[in-house]
Coordinates of C-alpha atoms in Angstrom, one line a residue:
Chain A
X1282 CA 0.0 0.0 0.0
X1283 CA 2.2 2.7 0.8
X1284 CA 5.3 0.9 -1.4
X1285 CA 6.5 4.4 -2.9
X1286 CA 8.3 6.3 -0.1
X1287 CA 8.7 9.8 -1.0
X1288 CA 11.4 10.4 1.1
X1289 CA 14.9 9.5 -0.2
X1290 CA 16.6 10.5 2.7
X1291 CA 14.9 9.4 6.1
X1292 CA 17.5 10.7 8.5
X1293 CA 16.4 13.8 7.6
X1294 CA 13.0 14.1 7.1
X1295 CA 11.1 13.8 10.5
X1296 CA 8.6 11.2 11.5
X1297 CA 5.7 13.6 10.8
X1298 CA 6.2 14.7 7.5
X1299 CA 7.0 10.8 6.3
X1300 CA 3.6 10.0 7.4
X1301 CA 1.8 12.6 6.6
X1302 CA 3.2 12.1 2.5
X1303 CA 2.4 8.2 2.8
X1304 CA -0.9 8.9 4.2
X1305 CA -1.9 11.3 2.0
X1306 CA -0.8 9.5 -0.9
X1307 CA -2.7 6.3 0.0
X1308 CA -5.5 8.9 0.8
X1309 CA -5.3 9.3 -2.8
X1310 CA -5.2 5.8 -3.7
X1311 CA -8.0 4.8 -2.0
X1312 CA -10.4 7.7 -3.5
X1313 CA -9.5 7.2 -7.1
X1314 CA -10.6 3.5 -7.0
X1315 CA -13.7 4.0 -6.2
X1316 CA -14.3 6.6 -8.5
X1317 CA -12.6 4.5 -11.2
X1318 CA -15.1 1.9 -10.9
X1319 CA -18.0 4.3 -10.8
X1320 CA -18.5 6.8 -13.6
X1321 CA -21.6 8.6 -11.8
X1322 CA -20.7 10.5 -8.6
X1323 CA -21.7 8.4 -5.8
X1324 CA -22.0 9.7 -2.7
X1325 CA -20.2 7.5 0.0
X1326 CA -23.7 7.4 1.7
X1327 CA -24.6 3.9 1.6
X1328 CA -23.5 2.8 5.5
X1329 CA -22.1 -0.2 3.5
X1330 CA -19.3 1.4 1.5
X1331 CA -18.7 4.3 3.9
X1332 CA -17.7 1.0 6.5
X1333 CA -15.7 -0.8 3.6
X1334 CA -14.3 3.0 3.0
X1335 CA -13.4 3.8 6.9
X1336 CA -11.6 0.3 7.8
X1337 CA -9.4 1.0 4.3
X1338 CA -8.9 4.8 5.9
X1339 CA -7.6 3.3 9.3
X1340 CA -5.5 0.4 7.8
X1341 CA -4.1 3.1 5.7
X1342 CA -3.3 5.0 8.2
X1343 CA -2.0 2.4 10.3
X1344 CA 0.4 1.0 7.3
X1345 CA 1.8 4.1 6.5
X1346 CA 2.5 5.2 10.2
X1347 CA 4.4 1.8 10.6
X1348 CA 6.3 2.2 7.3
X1349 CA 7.4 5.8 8.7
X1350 CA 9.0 4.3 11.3
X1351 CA 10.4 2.1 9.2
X1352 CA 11.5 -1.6 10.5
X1353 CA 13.7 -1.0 13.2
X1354 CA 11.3 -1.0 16.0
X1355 CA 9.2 -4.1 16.7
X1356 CA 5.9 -3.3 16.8
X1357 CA 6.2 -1.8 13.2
X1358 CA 7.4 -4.8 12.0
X1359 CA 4.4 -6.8 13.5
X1360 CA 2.1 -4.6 12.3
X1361 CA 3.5 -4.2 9.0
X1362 CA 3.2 -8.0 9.0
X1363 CA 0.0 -8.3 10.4
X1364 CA -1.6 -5.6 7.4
X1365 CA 0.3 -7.3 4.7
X1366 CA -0.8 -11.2 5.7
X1367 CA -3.8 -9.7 6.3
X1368 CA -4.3 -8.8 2.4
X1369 CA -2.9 -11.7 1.3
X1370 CA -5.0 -13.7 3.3
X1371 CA -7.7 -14.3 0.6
X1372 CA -5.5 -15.1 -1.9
X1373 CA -2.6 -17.0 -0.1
X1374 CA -2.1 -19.1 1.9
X1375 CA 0.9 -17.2 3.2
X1376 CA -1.6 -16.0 6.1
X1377 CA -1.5 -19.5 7.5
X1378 CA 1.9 -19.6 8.1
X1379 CA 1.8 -16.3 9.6
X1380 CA -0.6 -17.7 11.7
X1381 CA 1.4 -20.6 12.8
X1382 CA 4.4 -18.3 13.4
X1383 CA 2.1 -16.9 16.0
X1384 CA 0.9 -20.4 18.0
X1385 CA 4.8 -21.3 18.2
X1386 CA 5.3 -17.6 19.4
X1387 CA 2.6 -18.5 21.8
X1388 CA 4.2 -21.1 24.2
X1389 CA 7.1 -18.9 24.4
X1390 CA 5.1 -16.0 25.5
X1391 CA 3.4 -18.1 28.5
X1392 CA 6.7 -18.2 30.3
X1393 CA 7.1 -15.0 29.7
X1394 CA 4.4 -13.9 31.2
X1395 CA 4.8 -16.3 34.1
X1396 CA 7.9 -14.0 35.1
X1397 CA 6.3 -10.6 34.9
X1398 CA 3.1 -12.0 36.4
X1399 CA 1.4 -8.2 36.4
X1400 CA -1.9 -8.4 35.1
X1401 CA -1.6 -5.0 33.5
X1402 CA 1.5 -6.1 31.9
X1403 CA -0.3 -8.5 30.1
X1404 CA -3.4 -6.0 28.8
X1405 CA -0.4 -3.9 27.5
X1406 CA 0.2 -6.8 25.5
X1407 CA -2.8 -6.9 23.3
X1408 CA -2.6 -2.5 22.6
X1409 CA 1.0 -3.1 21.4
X1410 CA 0.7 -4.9 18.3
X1411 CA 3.5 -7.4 18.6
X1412 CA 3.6 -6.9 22.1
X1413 CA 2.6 -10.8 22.8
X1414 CA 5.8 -11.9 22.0
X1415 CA 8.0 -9.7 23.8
X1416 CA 9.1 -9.6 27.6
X1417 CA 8.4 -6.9 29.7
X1418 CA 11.0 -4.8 29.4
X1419 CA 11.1 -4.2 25.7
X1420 CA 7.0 -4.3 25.9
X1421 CA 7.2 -0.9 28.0
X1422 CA 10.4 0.0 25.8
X1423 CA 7.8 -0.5 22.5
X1424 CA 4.9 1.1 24.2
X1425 CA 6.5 4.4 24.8
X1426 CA 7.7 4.8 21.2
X1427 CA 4.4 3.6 20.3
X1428 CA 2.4 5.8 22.1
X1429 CA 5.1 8.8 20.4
X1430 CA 3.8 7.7 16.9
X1431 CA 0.1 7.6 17.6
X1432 CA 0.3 11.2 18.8
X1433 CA 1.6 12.4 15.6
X1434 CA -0.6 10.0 13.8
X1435 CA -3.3 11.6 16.1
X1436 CA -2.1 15.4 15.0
X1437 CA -1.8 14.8 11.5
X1438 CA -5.3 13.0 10.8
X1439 CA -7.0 16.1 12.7
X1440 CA -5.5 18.5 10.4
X1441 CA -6.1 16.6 7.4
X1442 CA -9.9 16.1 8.5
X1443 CA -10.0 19.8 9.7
X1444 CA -9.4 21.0 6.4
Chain B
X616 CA 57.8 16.4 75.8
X617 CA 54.3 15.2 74.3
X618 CA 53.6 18.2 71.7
X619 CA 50.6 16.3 70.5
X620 CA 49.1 14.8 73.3
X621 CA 46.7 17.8 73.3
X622 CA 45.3 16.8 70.4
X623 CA 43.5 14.2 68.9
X624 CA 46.0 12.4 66.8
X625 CA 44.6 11.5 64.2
X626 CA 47.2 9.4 62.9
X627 CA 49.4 10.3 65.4
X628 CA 50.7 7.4 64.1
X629 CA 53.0 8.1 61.7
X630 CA 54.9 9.7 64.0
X631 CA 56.7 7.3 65.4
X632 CA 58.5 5.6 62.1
X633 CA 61.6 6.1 64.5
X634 CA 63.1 4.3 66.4
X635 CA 63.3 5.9 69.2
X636 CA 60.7 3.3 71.9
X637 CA 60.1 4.3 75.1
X638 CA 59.2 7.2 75.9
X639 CA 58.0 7.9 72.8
X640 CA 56.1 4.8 72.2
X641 CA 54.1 5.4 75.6
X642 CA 53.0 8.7 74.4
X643 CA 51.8 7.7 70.8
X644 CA 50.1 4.4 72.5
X645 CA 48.3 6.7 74.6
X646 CA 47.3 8.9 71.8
X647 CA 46.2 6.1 70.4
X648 CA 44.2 4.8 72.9
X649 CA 42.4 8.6 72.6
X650 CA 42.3 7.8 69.2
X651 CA 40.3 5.1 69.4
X652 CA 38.0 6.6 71.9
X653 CA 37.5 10.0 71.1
X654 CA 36.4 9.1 66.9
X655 CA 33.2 8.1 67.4
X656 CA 31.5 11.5 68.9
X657 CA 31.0 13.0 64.9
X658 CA 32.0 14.2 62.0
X659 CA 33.6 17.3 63.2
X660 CA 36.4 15.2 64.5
X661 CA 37.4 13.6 61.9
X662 CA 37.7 17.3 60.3
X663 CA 39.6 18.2 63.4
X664 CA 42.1 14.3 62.2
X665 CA 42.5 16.0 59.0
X666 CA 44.0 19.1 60.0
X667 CA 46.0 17.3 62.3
X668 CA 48.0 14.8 60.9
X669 CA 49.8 17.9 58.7
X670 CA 50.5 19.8 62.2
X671 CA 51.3 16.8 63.9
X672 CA 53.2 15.3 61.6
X673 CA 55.0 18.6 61.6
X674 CA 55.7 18.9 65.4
X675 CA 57.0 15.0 64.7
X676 CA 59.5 16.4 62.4
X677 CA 60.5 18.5 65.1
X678 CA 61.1 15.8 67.3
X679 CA 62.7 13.6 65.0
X680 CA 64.3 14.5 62.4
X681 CA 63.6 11.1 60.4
X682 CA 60.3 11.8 59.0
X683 CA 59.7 12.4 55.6
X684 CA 60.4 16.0 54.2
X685 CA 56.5 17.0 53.1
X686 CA 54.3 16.6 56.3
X687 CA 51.3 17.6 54.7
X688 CA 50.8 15.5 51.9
X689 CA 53.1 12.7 53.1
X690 CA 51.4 13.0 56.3
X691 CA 48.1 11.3 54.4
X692 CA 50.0 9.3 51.8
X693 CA 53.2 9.2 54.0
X694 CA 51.1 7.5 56.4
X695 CA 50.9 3.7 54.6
X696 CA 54.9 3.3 55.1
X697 CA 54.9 4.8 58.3
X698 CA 52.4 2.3 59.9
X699 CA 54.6 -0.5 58.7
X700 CA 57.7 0.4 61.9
X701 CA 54.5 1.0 64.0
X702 CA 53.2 -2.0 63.8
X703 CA 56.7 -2.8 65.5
X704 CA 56.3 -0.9 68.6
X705 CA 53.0 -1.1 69.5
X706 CA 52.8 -4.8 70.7
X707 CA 50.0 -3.8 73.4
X708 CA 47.2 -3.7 70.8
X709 CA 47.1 -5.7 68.4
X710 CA 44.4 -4.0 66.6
X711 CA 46.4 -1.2 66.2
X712 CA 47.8 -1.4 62.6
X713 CA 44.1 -2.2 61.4
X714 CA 42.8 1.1 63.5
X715 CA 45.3 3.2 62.2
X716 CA 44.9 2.0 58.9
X717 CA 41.4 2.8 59.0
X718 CA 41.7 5.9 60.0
X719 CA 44.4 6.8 57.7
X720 CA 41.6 6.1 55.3
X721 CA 39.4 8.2 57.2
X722 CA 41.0 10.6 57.0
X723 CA 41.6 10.2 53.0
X724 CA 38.0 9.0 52.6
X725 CA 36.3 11.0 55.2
X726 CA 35.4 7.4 56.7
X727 CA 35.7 7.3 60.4
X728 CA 35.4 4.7 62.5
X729 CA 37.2 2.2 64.1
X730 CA 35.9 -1.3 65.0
X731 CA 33.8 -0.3 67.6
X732 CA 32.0 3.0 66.8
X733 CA 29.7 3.6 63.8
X734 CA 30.3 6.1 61.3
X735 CA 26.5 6.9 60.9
X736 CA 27.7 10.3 62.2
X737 CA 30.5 10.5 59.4
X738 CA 28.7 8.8 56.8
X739 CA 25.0 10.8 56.0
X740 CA 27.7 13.8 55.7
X741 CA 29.6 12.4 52.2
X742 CA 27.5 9.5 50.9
X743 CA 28.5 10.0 47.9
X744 CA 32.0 10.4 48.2
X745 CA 31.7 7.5 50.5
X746 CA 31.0 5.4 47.7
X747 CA 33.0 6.9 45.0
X748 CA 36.1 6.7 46.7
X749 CA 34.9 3.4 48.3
X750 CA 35.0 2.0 45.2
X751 CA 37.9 3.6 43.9
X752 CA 39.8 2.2 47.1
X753 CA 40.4 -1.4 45.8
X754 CA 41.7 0.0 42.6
X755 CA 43.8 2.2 44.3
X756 CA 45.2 -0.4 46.7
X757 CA 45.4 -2.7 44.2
X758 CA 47.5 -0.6 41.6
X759 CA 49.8 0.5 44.7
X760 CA 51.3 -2.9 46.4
X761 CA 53.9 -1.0 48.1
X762 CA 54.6 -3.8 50.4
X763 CA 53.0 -6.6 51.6
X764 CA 52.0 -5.5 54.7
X765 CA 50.5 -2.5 53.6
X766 CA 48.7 -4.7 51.1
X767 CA 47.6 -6.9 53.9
X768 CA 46.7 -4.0 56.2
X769 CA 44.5 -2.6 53.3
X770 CA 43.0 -5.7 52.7
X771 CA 41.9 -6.4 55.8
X772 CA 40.5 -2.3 56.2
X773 CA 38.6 -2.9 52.7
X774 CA 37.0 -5.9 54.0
X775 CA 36.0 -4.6 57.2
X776 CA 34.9 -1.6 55.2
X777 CA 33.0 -3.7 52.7
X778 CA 30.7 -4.9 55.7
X779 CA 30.2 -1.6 57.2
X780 CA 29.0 -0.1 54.0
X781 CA 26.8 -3.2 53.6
X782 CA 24.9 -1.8 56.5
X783 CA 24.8 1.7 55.9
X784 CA 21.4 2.3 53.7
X785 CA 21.9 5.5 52.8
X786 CA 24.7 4.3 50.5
X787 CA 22.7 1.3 49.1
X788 CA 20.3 3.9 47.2
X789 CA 23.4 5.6 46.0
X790 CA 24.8 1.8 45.1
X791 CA 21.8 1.4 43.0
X792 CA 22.3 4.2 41.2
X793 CA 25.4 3.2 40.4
X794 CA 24.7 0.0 40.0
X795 CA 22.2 0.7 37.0
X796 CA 24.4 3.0 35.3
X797 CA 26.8 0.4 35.1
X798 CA 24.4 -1.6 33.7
X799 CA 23.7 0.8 31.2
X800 CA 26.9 1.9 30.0
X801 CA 28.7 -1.9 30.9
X802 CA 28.1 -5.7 29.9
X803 CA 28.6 -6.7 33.9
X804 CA 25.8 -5.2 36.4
X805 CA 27.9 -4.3 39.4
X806 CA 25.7 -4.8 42.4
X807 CA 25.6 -4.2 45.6
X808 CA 24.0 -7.0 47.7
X809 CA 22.0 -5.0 50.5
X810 CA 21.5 -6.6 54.2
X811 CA 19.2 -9.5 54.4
X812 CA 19.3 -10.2 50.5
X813 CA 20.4 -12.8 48.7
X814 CA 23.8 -12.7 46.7
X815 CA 23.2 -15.2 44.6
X816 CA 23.6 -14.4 41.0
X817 CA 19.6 -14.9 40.1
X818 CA 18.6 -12.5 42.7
X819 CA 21.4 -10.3 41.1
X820 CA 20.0 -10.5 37.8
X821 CA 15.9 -10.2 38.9
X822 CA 16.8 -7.2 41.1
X823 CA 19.0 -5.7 37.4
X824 CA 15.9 -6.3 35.6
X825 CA 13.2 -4.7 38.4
X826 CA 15.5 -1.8 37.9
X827 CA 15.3 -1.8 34.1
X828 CA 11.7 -2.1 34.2
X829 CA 11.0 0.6 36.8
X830 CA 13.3 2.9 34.8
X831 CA 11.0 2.4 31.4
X832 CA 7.8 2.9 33.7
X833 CA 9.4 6.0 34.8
X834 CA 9.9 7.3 31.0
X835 CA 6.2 5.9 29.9
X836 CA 4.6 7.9 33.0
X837 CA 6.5 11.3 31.6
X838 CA 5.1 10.4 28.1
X839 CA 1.3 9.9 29.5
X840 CA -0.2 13.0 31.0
X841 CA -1.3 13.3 34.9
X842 CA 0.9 9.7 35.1
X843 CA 3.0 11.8 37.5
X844 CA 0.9 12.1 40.5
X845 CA -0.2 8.3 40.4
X846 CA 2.2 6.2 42.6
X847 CA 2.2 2.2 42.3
X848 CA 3.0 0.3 39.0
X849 CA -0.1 -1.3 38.9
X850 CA -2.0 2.4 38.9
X851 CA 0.2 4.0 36.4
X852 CA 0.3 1.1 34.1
X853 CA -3.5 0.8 34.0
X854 CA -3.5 5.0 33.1
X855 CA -1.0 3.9 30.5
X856 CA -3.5 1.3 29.1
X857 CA -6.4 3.8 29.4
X858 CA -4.3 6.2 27.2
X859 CA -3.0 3.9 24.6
X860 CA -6.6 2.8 23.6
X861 CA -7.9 6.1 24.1
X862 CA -5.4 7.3 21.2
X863 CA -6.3 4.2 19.3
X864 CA -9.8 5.2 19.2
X865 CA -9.2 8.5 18.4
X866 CA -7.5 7.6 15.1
X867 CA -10.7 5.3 14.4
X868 CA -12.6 7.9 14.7
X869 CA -10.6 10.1 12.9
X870 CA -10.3 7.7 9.7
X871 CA -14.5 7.6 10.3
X872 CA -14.5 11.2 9.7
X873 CA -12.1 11.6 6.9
X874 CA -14.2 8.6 5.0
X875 CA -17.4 10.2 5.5
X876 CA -16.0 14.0 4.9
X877 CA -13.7 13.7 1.7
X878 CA -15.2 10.7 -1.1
X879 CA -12.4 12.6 -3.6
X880 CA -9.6 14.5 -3.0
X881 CA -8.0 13.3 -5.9
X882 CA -6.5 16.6 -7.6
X883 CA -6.0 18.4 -4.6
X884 CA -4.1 15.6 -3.4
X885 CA -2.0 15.3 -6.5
X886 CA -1.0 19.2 -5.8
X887 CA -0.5 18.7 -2.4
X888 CA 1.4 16.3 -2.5
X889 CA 4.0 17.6 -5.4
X890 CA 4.3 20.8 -3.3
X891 CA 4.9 19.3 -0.4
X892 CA 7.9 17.6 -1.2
X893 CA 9.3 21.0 -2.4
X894 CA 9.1 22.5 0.4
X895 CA 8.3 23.4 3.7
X896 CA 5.0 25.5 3.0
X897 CA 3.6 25.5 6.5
X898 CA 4.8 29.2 7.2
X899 CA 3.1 30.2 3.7
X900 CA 0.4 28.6 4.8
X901 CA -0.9 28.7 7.9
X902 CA 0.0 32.6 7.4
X903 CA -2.2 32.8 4.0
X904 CA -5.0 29.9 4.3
X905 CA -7.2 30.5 7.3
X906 CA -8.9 26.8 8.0
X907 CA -12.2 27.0 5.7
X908 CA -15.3 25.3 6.4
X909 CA -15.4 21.9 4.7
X910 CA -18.3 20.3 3.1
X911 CA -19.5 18.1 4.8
X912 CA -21.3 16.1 2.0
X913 CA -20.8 16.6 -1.0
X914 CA -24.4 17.1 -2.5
X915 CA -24.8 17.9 -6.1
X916 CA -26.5 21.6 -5.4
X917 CA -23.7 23.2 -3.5
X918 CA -21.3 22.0 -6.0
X919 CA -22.1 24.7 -8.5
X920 CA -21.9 27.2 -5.2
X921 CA -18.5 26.2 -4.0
X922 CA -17.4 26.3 -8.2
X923 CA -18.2 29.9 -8.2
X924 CA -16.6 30.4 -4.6
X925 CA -13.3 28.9 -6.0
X926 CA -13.3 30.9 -8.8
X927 CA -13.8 34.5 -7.1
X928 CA -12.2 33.6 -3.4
X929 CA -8.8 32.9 -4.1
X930 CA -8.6 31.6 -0.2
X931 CA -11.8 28.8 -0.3
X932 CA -10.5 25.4 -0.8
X933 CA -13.2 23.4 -1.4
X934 CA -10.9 20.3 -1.3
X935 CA -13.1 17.9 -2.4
X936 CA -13.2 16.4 -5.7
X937 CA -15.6 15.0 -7.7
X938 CA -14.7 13.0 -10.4
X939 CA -17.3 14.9 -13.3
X940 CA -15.9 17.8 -11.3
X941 CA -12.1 17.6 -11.7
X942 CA -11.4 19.3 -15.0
X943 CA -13.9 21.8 -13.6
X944 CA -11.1 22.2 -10.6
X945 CA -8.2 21.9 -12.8
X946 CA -9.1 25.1 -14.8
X947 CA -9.7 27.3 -11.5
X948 CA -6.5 26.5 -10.2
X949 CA -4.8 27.3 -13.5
X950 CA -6.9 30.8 -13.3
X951 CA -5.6 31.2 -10.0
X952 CA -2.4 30.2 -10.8
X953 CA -1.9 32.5 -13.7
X954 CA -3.8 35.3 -11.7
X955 CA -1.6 35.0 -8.7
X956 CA 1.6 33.9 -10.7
X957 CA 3.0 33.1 -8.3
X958 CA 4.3 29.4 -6.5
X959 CA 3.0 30.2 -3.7
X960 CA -0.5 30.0 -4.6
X961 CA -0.3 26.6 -5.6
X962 CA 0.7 25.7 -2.6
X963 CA -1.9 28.1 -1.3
X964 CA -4.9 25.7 -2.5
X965 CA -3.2 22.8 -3.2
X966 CA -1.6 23.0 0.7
X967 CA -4.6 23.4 2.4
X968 CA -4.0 20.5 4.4
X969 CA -1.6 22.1 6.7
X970 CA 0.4 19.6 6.8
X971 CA 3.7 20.5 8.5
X972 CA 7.1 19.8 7.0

C-alpha cells in the first residue's frame, strides 16, 4: 500500500512529514478507486461502503505510520506483518503460516508472562501490536515509542480532517 | 615532651616511624588509645584528624628528624609506610595497625570509624564520596602494592569496610544508582548486595531487571499525561493502558471522519502532494489559508456554489473532488495560478491541508 516512499533520505525528514506524505498518498489511492469503478458521482452514503471505506482509511493510516518508522522497532514490524498477511489472506495461503508463526510464538510467551506476572502487563500486551511476543522490558520500551507515533498520527489526521 | 598529646591524633601514628621506643612509644600508645575513643563522637572530629596529621606530623618532624620531608601531603599518603615500623612498637594492641589503617583512610575517605563505633555520624555527611572513593579504594590499593603489609593491612581495612558499608542504607540507594548506570553503559551489572538479600547471581540478575523495568515505567509515565501524581505500578500502568486505547480510538474515529468528509480528493491531493515535497510550505500557509469550512457532504446543489466560490475567493478550498468535477477544478486552479503567478498560490490551494514539513 504505501510501497513508494517519498522520502529519499529518512534521516532527515522527520517522522511527521514521512507519514503525513504516505498517508496522503494512500488517501489518494484509496479515493481514485472508487471513483474508477464508478463513472456517476456516488456519494459515500450507503453505510455499507462508507464501512468498507473507513476500515481501508484506518489500515491506511495504520500501514503508513508503521512504514514511517520504518522496520527497526518491533511493533512496526508486527504490524506491518500483520496488514500485509492480512491482504494476502484471501488469496494466499501465506496467512496460514503467519498464523502458525504466531501459535509457536505463543508457548514462548506463557513463560514470559509467568515471570512478569502483572496483570496490566499482560493488557499492555494486546494494545501493542507485537507486544505478545515480547518480555516486559522491551513491551514498555515499544509502548512508549508507540504511544510517540500515535500522537503524531493523532495530529496529522485532525488536520487533514479539519481542512 | 608530648607536643601532640593535646590533640586528637589523628594518625598520630606516623609519628613514630623512628626508632626511638620508650618514651615515645608510651606517648603515641596513649594517643592512640584517645584515638580510638574520642572518633566516634561525629564528623567534626574527623575534620579536626584531617588538619591534624599535617600539624602533627609537623611537630613529629621536630622531634625527630627522620620523618619524611613534606608533612602535609606525606602526612596522608606518608602515612601507609609509616604504619609498617609502627606496627613494630606497639605490641599492646594488636588491633592497632588495622585502626590506624582505617583511620588513615578516614581521614583520606572522610570514613571514620574504628571497630567499635559507627560512622552513621561521618557517613550521612559524604554519601557519595563514601562510595566513589569506596570503590575507587580497591583500585587504588590494588594498583599500589607497596609492600606486603600495607597490602595486607589494606586488605583487611577494605573488608571490614565492605561490611560496614553493607549496613549503611543510605549508601545502598546511591549503590543502586550506580549499579544501573553500570548496567547501562557496561556488559557486567555491578551490584551491591544489601542486608538480608540474597547474593546469589539470580537474585542479582531479577533485582537488574526490576531496575530496568521501573526505569521504562518511569519514561512511559513522563510520556502519558497526569501519570505523574499516580504512585504504584499497577496504577500508572492501568492509566497507560487507558491512554493507549484512548489514542487508538481516536484515530478510528478520525479515519470515520475523513471517509465520511472527503469521497475525492484526488486533484487536490496530487498538488498537495508535489508541493509538499518542495518545500516546507507551513509558514506560507498557515499565514495565508485560514482553515475554511469543509463540506461536509458533498451534494450535487452546493457544487455549482463552492465552483463559483473557487473561482472569485482565491482563499476557499473546497478540497473535495468530484470525479465529473475535476477538470472543472483543474481550470480554476490554473486561473488562480496564472492570476496570482506566483508558486505560492499553488501551494496556497493545493496545501490546504496544513500539513507541517
Amino acid at each position: 500500500m504505501n510501497s513508494q516512499h517519498s522520502s529519499s533520505r529518512p534521516n532527515s525528514s522527520s517522522l511527521k512529514s514521512r507519514f503525513t506524505l504516505g498517508f496522503l498518498r494512500a488517501l489518494k489511492r484509496l479515493n481514485r478507486q472508487p471513483s474508477s469503478s464508478s463513472s456517476p458521482p456516488q456519494t459515500v452514503s450507503s453505510p455499507r461502503e462508507m464501512c468498507r471505506r473507513y476500515l481501508r482509511i484506518r489500515i491506511a493510516a495504520d500501514a503508513s505510520m508503521a512504514s514511517a518508522v520504518g522496520s527497526r522497532r518491533a511493533w512496526s514490524r508486527a504490524l506491518l506483518l500483520k496488514i500485509r498477511s492480512r491482504q494476502s489472506r484471501s488469496s494466499n495461503s501465506s496467512a496460514r503460516r503467519v498464523s502458525m508463526k504466531k501459535k509457536c510464538l505463543g508457548e514462548k510467551i506463557k513463560k514470559k508472562k509467568k515471570l512478569k506476572c502483572c496483570k496490566e502487563i499482560n493488557k499492555l500486551r494486546k494494545f501493542v501490536p507485537g507486544g505478545e511476543a515480547m518480555d516486559a522490558c522491551s513491551l514498555l520500551d515499544e509502548a512508549a515509542h508507540y504511544i510517540r507515533c500515535l500522537n503524531t498520527q493523532v495530529k496529522v489526521m485532525t488536520r487533514i480532517a479539519d481542512n | 615532651m608530648d607536643p601532640t598529646a593535646g590533640n586528637v591524633p589523628g594518625s598520630a601514628v606516623p609519628g613514630p616511624d623512628h626508632e626511638e621506643p620508650g618514651l615515645e612509644t608510651l606517648q603515641f600508645r596513649e594517643e592512640i588509645q584517645r584515638l580510638i575513643t574520642v572518633p566516634p563522637d561525629n564528623a567534626s572530629s574527623f575534620t579536626a584528624l584531617l588538619e591534624l596529621p599535617p600539624t602533627q606530623a609537623m611537630e613529629l618532624l621536630h622531634l625527630s628528624p627522620e620523618s619524611e620531608p613534606n608533612p602535609a601531603p606525606a602526612a596522608v599518603s606518608g602515612e601507609p609506610p609509616l604504619l609498617k615500623p609502627c606496627a613494630h612498637p606497639f605490641n599492646s594492641s594488636l588491633t592497632f595497625p588495622s585502626n590506624a589503617t582505617l583511620i588513615e583512610r578516614a581521614a583520606k575517605f572522610s570514613i571514620f570509624g574504628g571497630d567499635q563505633s559507627p560512622e552513621t555520624g561521618a557517613v550521612p555527611s559524604n554519601p557519595g564520596v563514601n562510595l566513589e572513593k569506596v570503590k575507587s579504594e580497591p583500585a587504588e590499593s590494588d594498583s599500589n602494592p607497596n609492600s606486603s603489609q600495607e597490602t595486607k593491612s589494606n586488605q583487611r581495612s577494605s573488608a571490614k569496610r565492605k561490611e560496614r558499608e553493607k549496613k549503611v542504607k543510605v549508601s545502598m540507594k546511591k549503590s543502586k544508582i550506580e549499579a544501573k548506570e553500570d548496567a547501562d553503559k557496561i556488559p557486567y551489572v555491578h551490584v551491591r548486595a544489601r542486608r538480608g538479600q540474597a547474593t546469589d547471581s539470580h537474585s542479582l540478575a531479577e533485582r537488574a531487571r526490576r531496575e530496568k523495568i521501573n526505569a521504562r515505567m518511569k519514561l512511559l509515565q513522563e510520556l502519558v499525561p497526569g501519570c505523574n501524581k499516580i504512585s504504584g505500578t499497577a496504577l500508572v500502568l492501568d492509566e497507560i493502558i487507558n491512554h493507549v486505547q484512548s489514542l487508538q480510538r481516536q484515530v478510528e474515529f478520525l479515519s470515520m471522519r475523513l471517509a465520511t468528509v472527503d469521497p475525492r480528493i484526488d486533484s487536490n491531493l496530487d498538488h498537495l502532494l508535489a508541493t509538499e515535497s518542495l518545500s516546507l510550505m507551513q509558514s506560507n500557509f498557515s499565514s495565508m489559508a485560514p482553515p475554511i469550512m469543509w463540506p461536509e457532504l458533498p451534494i450535487n446543489g452546493n457544487r455549482q456554489q463552492y465552483q463559483q466560490q473557487w473561482h472569485f475567493d482565491a482563499l476557499h478550498q473546497p478540497g473535495w473532488g468530484r470525479e465529473e468535477d475535476n477538470h472543472i477544478f483543474i481550470t480554476p486552479e490554473a486561473s488562480l495560478i496564472s492570476c496570482n503567478s506566483s508558486a505560492n498560490s499553488a501551494s496556497l490551494h493545493t496545501g490546504h491541508v496544513k500539513t507541517e514539513l
